[in-house]
Coordinates of C-alpha atoms in Angstrom, one line a residue:
M1 CA -1.1 16.4 9.8
D2 CA -0.6 12.9 11.3
L3 CA 2.8 12.7 12.8
L4 CA 2.9 8.9 12.4
Y5 CA 3.4 9.7 8.7
Y6 CA 6.1 12.3 9.3
E7 CA 8.4 11.1 6.5
N8 CA 5.5 11.5 4.0
F9 CA 4.6 15.0 5.3
K10 CA 8.3 15.9 5.1
S11 CA 8.0 15.2 1.4
C12 CA 4.6 16.8 0.8
S13 CA 2.6 18.6 3.5
Y14 CA -0.6 17.9 1.5
F15 CA -0.4 14.2 2.3
V16 CA -3.6 12.6 3.5
P17 CA -3.1 9.1 4.9
T18 CA -5.5 6.4 3.7
Y19 CA -5.2 4.4 6.9
K20 CA -5.4 5.5 10.6
R21 CA -3.3 3.3 12.9
Q22 CA -4.4 1.8 16.2
G23 CA -4.4 3.9 19.3
T24 CA -6.0 7.0 20.9
Y25 CA -5.7 10.0 18.5
F26 CA -5.5 13.6 19.5
K27 CA -4.9 17.0 17.8
I28 CA -2.7 19.8 19.1
N29 CA -1.3 23.0 17.8
L30 CA 2.5 23.3 18.1
N31 CA 4.1 26.6 17.2
G32 CA 1.2 27.4 14.7
L33 CA 1.3 23.9 13.1
N34 CA -1.8 21.7 13.5
V35 CA -0.6 18.1 14.1
E36 CA -2.2 14.8 15.0
A37 CA -0.6 11.9 16.9
N38 CA -1.6 9.0 19.0
F39 CA -0.7 7.0 22.0
E40 CA -1.6 3.4 23.0
S41 CA -2.2 3.8 26.7
I42 CA -1.5 5.7 29.9
N43 CA -1.1 4.2 33.3
N44 CA 0.2 5.8 36.5
G45 CA 1.8 8.6 34.5
V46 CA 3.5 6.2 32.0
V47 CA 2.5 6.7 28.4
K48 CA 3.0 3.9 25.9
I49 CA 3.5 4.5 22.2
I50 CA 3.8 1.8 19.5
R51 CA 5.7 2.3 16.2
M52 CA 6.1 -0.2 13.4
G53 CA 9.7 0.3 12.6
N54 CA 12.3 -2.3 13.6
N55 CA 14.5 0.2 15.4
F56 CA 14.2 3.7 17.0
K57 CA 14.2 6.3 14.4
K58 CA 15.4 9.9 15.0
S59 CA 12.0 11.1 13.6
Y60 CA 10.2 9.4 16.4
W61 CA 11.2 12.2 18.7
L62 CA 8.6 14.4 17.1
H63 CA 5.9 11.9 18.0
I64 CA 7.2 11.6 21.5
Y65 CA 7.4 15.4 22.0
T66 CA 3.8 15.8 20.7
V67 CA 2.5 13.3 23.1
Y68 CA 4.4 14.9 26.0
R69 CA 3.0 18.4 25.0
Y70 CA -0.5 17.0 24.8
F71 CA -0.5 15.9 28.3
K72 CA 1.5 18.8 29.6
D73 CA -1.1 21.3 28.0
K74 CA -3.8 19.3 29.7
G75 CA -2.1 19.7 33.0
E76 CA -1.5 16.0 33.4
H77 CA 1.9 15.0 34.9
I78 CA 3.7 12.1 33.1
K79 CA 6.7 10.3 34.5
R80 CA 8.0 8.9 31.2
I81 CA 7.1 7.7 27.7
V82 CA 7.7 4.1 26.7
L83 CA 8.1 3.6 23.0
E84 CA 7.8 0.1 21.5
T85 CA 9.2 -1.0 18.1
S86 CA 9.2 -4.4 16.5
N87 CA 12.6 -5.1 18.0
G88 CA 12.5 -3.5 21.4
S89 CA 11.2 -1.1 24.0
Y90 CA 12.6 2.4 24.9
E91 CA 12.0 4.4 28.1
I92 CA 12.2 8.1 27.6
N93 CA 12.2 10.6 30.5
V94 CA 10.9 14.2 30.3
S95 CA 14.5 15.4 30.6
D96 CA 15.4 13.5 27.4
I97 CA 12.6 15.2 25.6
L98 CA 13.4 18.7 26.7
L99 CA 17.1 18.2 25.8
R100 CA 15.9 17.8 22.1
E101 CA 13.1 20.3 22.3
K102 CA 15.0 23.0 20.2
W103 CA 15.8 20.6 17.4
I104 CA 12.2 19.1 17.5
K105 CA 10.7 22.6 17.0
K106 CA 13.0 23.4 14.2
E107 CA 12.0 20.1 12.4
L108 CA 8.2 20.9 13.0
N109 CA 8.8 24.4 11.4
K110 CA 10.2 22.8 8.3
L111 CA 6.8 21.0 7.8
K112 CA 5.1 24.4 7.3
S113 CA 6.9 25.2 4.0
T114 CA 6.8 22.0 2.0
K115 CA 5.3 22.2 -1.6
K116 CA 2.9 19.8 -3.2
V117 CA 5.1 17.2 -4.9
H118 CA 4.6 13.7 -6.2
G119 CA 6.7 10.6 -5.3
P120 CA 6.6 7.3 -3.4
H121 CA 4.6 8.9 -0.6
C122 CA 1.6 9.2 -3.0
K123 CA 1.0 5.5 -2.8
F124 CA -0.7 5.9 0.6
C125 CA -2.3 9.2 0.0
K126 CA -6.1 9.6 -0.2
I127 CA -5.9 12.6 -2.6
K128 CA -3.3 11.1 -4.9
N129 CA -5.6 10.9 -8.0
Q130 CA -6.8 14.5 -7.9
C131 CA -3.3 15.7 -7.2
H132 CA -1.7 13.7 -10.0
L133 CA -4.4 14.9 -12.5
Q134 CA -3.7 18.5 -11.4
F135 CA 0.1 17.9 -12.1
L136 CA -0.9 16.5 -15.5
R137 CA -3.0 19.6 -16.3
E138 CA 0.0 21.7 -15.4
G139 CA 2.1 19.9 -17.9
D140 CA 4.0 17.5 -15.6
Y141 CA 3.8 14.2 -17.6
S142 CA 6.0 12.3 -15.2
V143 CA 2.9 11.4 -13.2
V144 CA 1.9 9.2 -16.1
P145 CA 2.7 5.5 -15.5
N146 CA 5.9 4.5 -17.3
L147 CA 6.4 8.0 -18.9
S148 CA 9.6 8.6 -17.2
K149 CA 11.5 12.0 -17.2
P150 CA 14.4 10.6 -19.4
M151 CA 11.7 9.5 -21.9
I152 CA 10.1 12.9 -21.9
E153 CA 13.6 14.4 -22.6
D154 CA 14.1 12.0 -25.4
L155 CA 10.9 13.2 -27.0
K156 CA 11.9 16.9 -26.5
N157 CA 15.3 16.2 -28.2
M158 CA 13.3 14.9 -31.2
N159 CA 11.2 18.2 -31.0
L160 CA 8.2 16.2 -30.0
E161 CA 5.8 17.3 -27.3
P162 CA 3.8 14.4 -25.7
L163 CA 0.3 16.0 -26.1
T164 CA 1.0 16.9 -29.8
V165 CA 2.1 13.3 -30.5
I166 CA -1.2 12.1 -29.1
K167 CA -3.5 14.7 -30.8
T168 CA -1.9 14.1 -34.2
N169 CA -2.0 10.3 -33.9
Q170 CA 1.8 9.8 -34.2
I171 CA 2.2 7.2 -31.4
E172 CA 2.4 4.2 -33.7
K173 CA 5.1 6.0 -35.8
L174 CA 7.6 6.2 -32.9
D175 CA 9.9 3.6 -31.5
K176 CA 8.0 0.9 -29.6
R177 CA 9.4 1.9 -26.2
F178 CA 7.3 5.0 -26.4
K179 CA 4.1 3.1 -27.3
K180 CA 2.8 2.1 -24.0
P181 CA 3.7 5.2 -22.0
L182 CA 2.1 7.5 -24.6
Y183 CA -1.0 5.4 -24.7
N184 CA -1.1 5.6 -20.9
L185 CA -1.1 9.5 -21.3
K186 CA -3.7 9.3 -24.0
S187 CA -5.9 7.2 -21.8
L188 CA -5.7 9.7 -18.9
I189 CA -6.4 12.7 -21.2
E190 CA -9.3 11.1 -23.0
N191 CA -10.6 9.0 -20.0
Q192 CA -10.7 5.9 -22.2
V193 CA -9.2 2.4 -22.0
Y194 CA -6.9 1.3 -24.8
V195 CA -5.9 -2.2 -25.8
I196 CA -2.4 -2.1 -26.8
N197 CA -1.9 -5.9 -27.7
K198 CA -4.6 -8.5 -28.1
N199 CA -4.3 -11.3 -25.5
S200 CA -6.4 -14.1 -24.1
L201 CA -7.8 -13.9 -20.7
P202 CA -8.5 -16.9 -18.3
Q203 CA -12.1 -18.2 -18.3
D204 CA -12.1 -20.8 -15.6
Y205 CA -10.0 -19.7 -12.6
I206 CA -9.7 -19.1 -8.9
V207 CA -8.5 -15.7 -7.6
F208 CA -5.9 -15.7 -4.8
D209 CA -4.3 -13.1 -2.6
V210 CA -1.8 -13.3 0.2
E211 CA -1.3 -11.2 3.3
T212 CA 2.1 -11.0 5.0
Y213 CA 3.4 -9.9 8.4
L214 CA 7.1 -9.2 8.4
N215 CA 8.4 -12.3 6.6
K216 CA 5.4 -14.5 7.4
D217 CA 2.7 -15.2 4.8
F218 CA -0.1 -15.8 7.3
L219 CA -3.3 -15.5 5.2
F220 CA -4.1 -17.1 1.8
G221 CA -7.5 -16.1 0.5
F222 CA -9.2 -17.6 -2.6
L223 CA -12.3 -16.7 -4.6
E224 CA -14.0 -19.3 -6.7
N225 CA -16.9 -17.8 -8.6
E226 CA -18.5 -15.8 -5.8
T227 CA -17.3 -18.0 -2.8
Y228 CA -14.5 -16.7 -0.7
V229 CA -12.3 -19.4 0.9
P230 CA -9.5 -18.2 3.4
F231 CA -6.8 -20.4 4.8
F232 CA -5.2 -18.8 8.0
L233 CA -1.7 -20.0 8.6
G234 CA -1.2 -18.0 11.7
K235 CA -2.0 -21.1 13.8
N236 CA -1.4 -24.8 12.9
E237 CA 0.5 -23.7 9.9
Y238 CA 1.4 -27.0 8.3
K239 CA -2.0 -28.5 8.9
N240 CA -3.8 -25.5 7.3
A241 CA -1.2 -25.3 4.5
E242 CA -1.9 -28.9 3.7
K243 CA -5.6 -28.4 3.5
M244 CA -5.1 -25.4 1.2
V245 CA -2.8 -27.4 -1.1
D246 CA -5.3 -30.2 -1.3
F247 CA -8.1 -27.7 -2.0
L248 CA -6.2 -26.2 -4.9
Y249 CA -4.9 -29.5 -6.2
E250 CA -8.3 -31.0 -6.5
K251 CA -9.7 -27.9 -8.2
D252 CA -6.9 -27.9 -10.8
K253 CA -7.8 -24.4 -12.1
V254 CA -5.8 -21.4 -13.2
L255 CA -4.7 -19.3 -10.2
L256 CA -5.3 -15.7 -10.9
H257 CA -3.3 -13.2 -8.9
Y258 CA -2.3 -9.5 -8.9
D259 CA 1.6 -9.1 -9.0
K260 CA 4.4 -11.6 -8.3
N261 CA 4.4 -11.6 -4.6
D262 CA 1.4 -14.0 -4.3
L263 CA 3.1 -16.5 -6.4
T264 CA 6.3 -16.1 -4.5
A265 CA 4.4 -16.9 -1.2
L266 CA 3.3 -20.3 -2.7
K267 CA 6.8 -21.1 -3.8
K268 CA 8.1 -20.3 -0.3
L269 CA 5.7 -22.8 1.1
S270 CA 7.1 -25.4 -1.4
S271 CA 10.6 -24.8 0.1
K272 CA 9.4 -24.9 3.6
Y273 CA 7.4 -28.1 3.3
P274 CA 9.1 -30.6 0.8
M275 CA 6.3 -33.0 1.4
L276 CA 3.9 -30.5 -0.3
R277 CA 6.4 -29.6 -3.1
D278 CA 5.0 -31.8 -5.9
K279 CA 1.4 -30.6 -5.6
L280 CA 2.6 -27.0 -5.2
N281 CA 4.7 -27.2 -8.3
K282 CA 1.7 -28.4 -10.3
I283 CA -0.5 -25.7 -8.8
S284 CA 2.1 -23.0 -9.4
S285 CA 2.5 -24.1 -13.1
K286 CA -1.1 -22.8 -13.8
T287 CA -1.0 -19.2 -12.6
C288 CA -1.9 -15.9 -14.3
D289 CA -0.5 -12.5 -13.1
L290 CA -3.2 -10.0 -14.0
Y291 CA -0.9 -7.1 -13.2
E292 CA 1.6 -8.2 -15.9
I293 CA -1.3 -8.7 -18.4
I294 CA -2.5 -5.1 -17.8
R295 CA 1.0 -3.6 -17.7
K296 CA 1.9 -5.1 -21.1
N297 CA -1.4 -4.9 -23.0
Y298 CA -3.7 -2.2 -21.6
S299 CA -3.7 1.6 -21.0
L300 CA -6.1 2.7 -18.4
P301 CA -7.2 6.2 -17.2
V302 CA -5.4 5.9 -13.8
V303 CA -2.4 7.4 -12.2
S304 CA -1.1 4.1 -11.0
Y305 CA -1.6 0.5 -12.0
S306 CA -2.2 -0.6 -8.4
L307 CA -5.1 -3.0 -7.9
K308 CA -7.0 -0.4 -5.8
D309 CA -6.7 2.3 -8.4
I310 CA -7.7 0.1 -11.3
S311 CA -10.6 -1.6 -9.5
K312 CA -12.0 1.7 -8.3
Y313 CA -12.0 2.9 -11.9
F314 CA -14.1 -0.2 -12.9
G315 CA -16.4 0.6 -9.9
F316 CA -15.3 -1.6 -7.1
A317 CA -16.2 -0.3 -3.6
W318 CA -13.7 -1.2 -0.9
K319 CA -15.0 -2.2 2.6
T320 CA -11.9 -1.2 4.5
E321 CA -9.1 1.5 4.3
L322 CA -6.4 -1.1 4.8
N323 CA -3.5 -1.5 2.4
G324 CA -0.6 -3.9 2.2
F325 CA 1.4 -1.8 4.6
A326 CA -1.5 -1.3 7.0
V327 CA -1.8 -5.0 7.4
I328 CA 1.4 -5.0 9.4
P329 CA 0.1 -2.9 12.4
E330 CA -3.2 -4.6 12.1
Y331 CA -1.8 -8.0 12.5
K332 CA 0.4 -6.9 15.3
S333 CA -2.7 -5.6 17.0
Y334 CA -4.2 -9.0 16.5
L335 CA -1.1 -10.7 18.1
N336 CA -1.6 -8.4 21.1
G337 CA -5.2 -9.6 21.6
N338 CA -7.3 -7.5 19.2
K339 CA -9.5 -10.1 17.4
N340 CA -11.3 -7.4 15.4
A341 CA -8.0 -6.5 13.7
L342 CA -7.8 -10.0 12.2
K343 CA -11.4 -9.7 11.0
N344 CA -10.4 -6.4 9.2
I345 CA -7.6 -8.2 7.5
F346 CA -9.9 -11.0 6.3
K347 CA -12.3 -8.3 4.9
Y348 CA -9.3 -6.6 3.1
N349 CA -8.1 -9.9 1.7
E350 CA -11.6 -10.8 0.4
D351 CA -11.8 -7.3 -1.1
D352 CA -8.5 -7.9 -2.9
C353 CA -9.8 -11.2 -4.3
R354 CA -13.1 -9.7 -5.4
A355 CA -11.5 -6.5 -6.9
T356 CA -9.1 -8.8 -8.9
K357 CA -12.0 -10.7 -10.3
L358 CA -13.9 -7.5 -11.2
V359 CA -11.0 -6.1 -13.1
L360 CA -10.5 -9.2 -15.1
E361 CA -14.2 -9.5 -16.0
S362 CA -14.3 -5.8 -16.9
L363 CA -11.4 -6.2 -19.2
K364 CA -13.3 -9.0 -21.1
T365 CA -16.0 -6.5 -22.0
I366 CA -13.5 -4.1 -23.8

């Protein structure tokens, strides 16, 4: 149980994080609970912890206490713990920790009794797919994309059971709002892709994907055919943004992306640099959101319509365990001097581009 993901474990003790954050990890048993945590460094009895939140959260005390206990059990004396967040640094004395020890132990005990449940925490869990399929086998249809609990209740009020509707081929007879969610269920049950609506897919295109740190879009990656072309805006932003815009303007191809955030990043550049606006407006007018195409027109045997889940279904192998959230601590690590962290982000960005292309080309074969 990695305490850096405490809020997720609080929701479900079965949570398995997809990404290990930077730092030195250790394991320790606290009151019968096996937990994991990390620290950044120790120097002359001062232990440094880094958390990615903007402010000091109450739950951070569990992380602080675990680090304190780790060194105490090793017989190493510590003077204090310094916890850094995005907005500040906090010095914690041992007396501050002991003052909260009773509450901390009580909170840790609560983690022993949580049940397996699905929710927002599943997005970053390694065992999400197998858990959701288990829920589905047990009759919990709310894990099916777009098949909401109110919709399930509406079906029940019509004396209709979702599986029965599928097995008796009644989907097309129901109101159109049920169509896509029930095909999503059918796709999962039968492990088959269904085309809900016929549509045209782009033929000549460039894939692009954007990485963001806080409010800064620092990496724009592009894939033309099999060539990956990144533009890093972390340094010399305007100069590199201008190069990127000229590159895209000269290509004059459809820009393929996955969800609206990438297009939003281009529009933000247009607002920031008026001298690039005309070219960016033309570039932005020829874009294609693959997520929207899939959401409206395809049902796939996946428990979420994230790029990772869909591309894995089509056979894409990711080279890193990063995700959109994990880019934040990785980029902060780069800002603190870790050049390998930036290399990892570049690999992840390239993976995003190649995964998007694989999904599109796979859909063309259906």
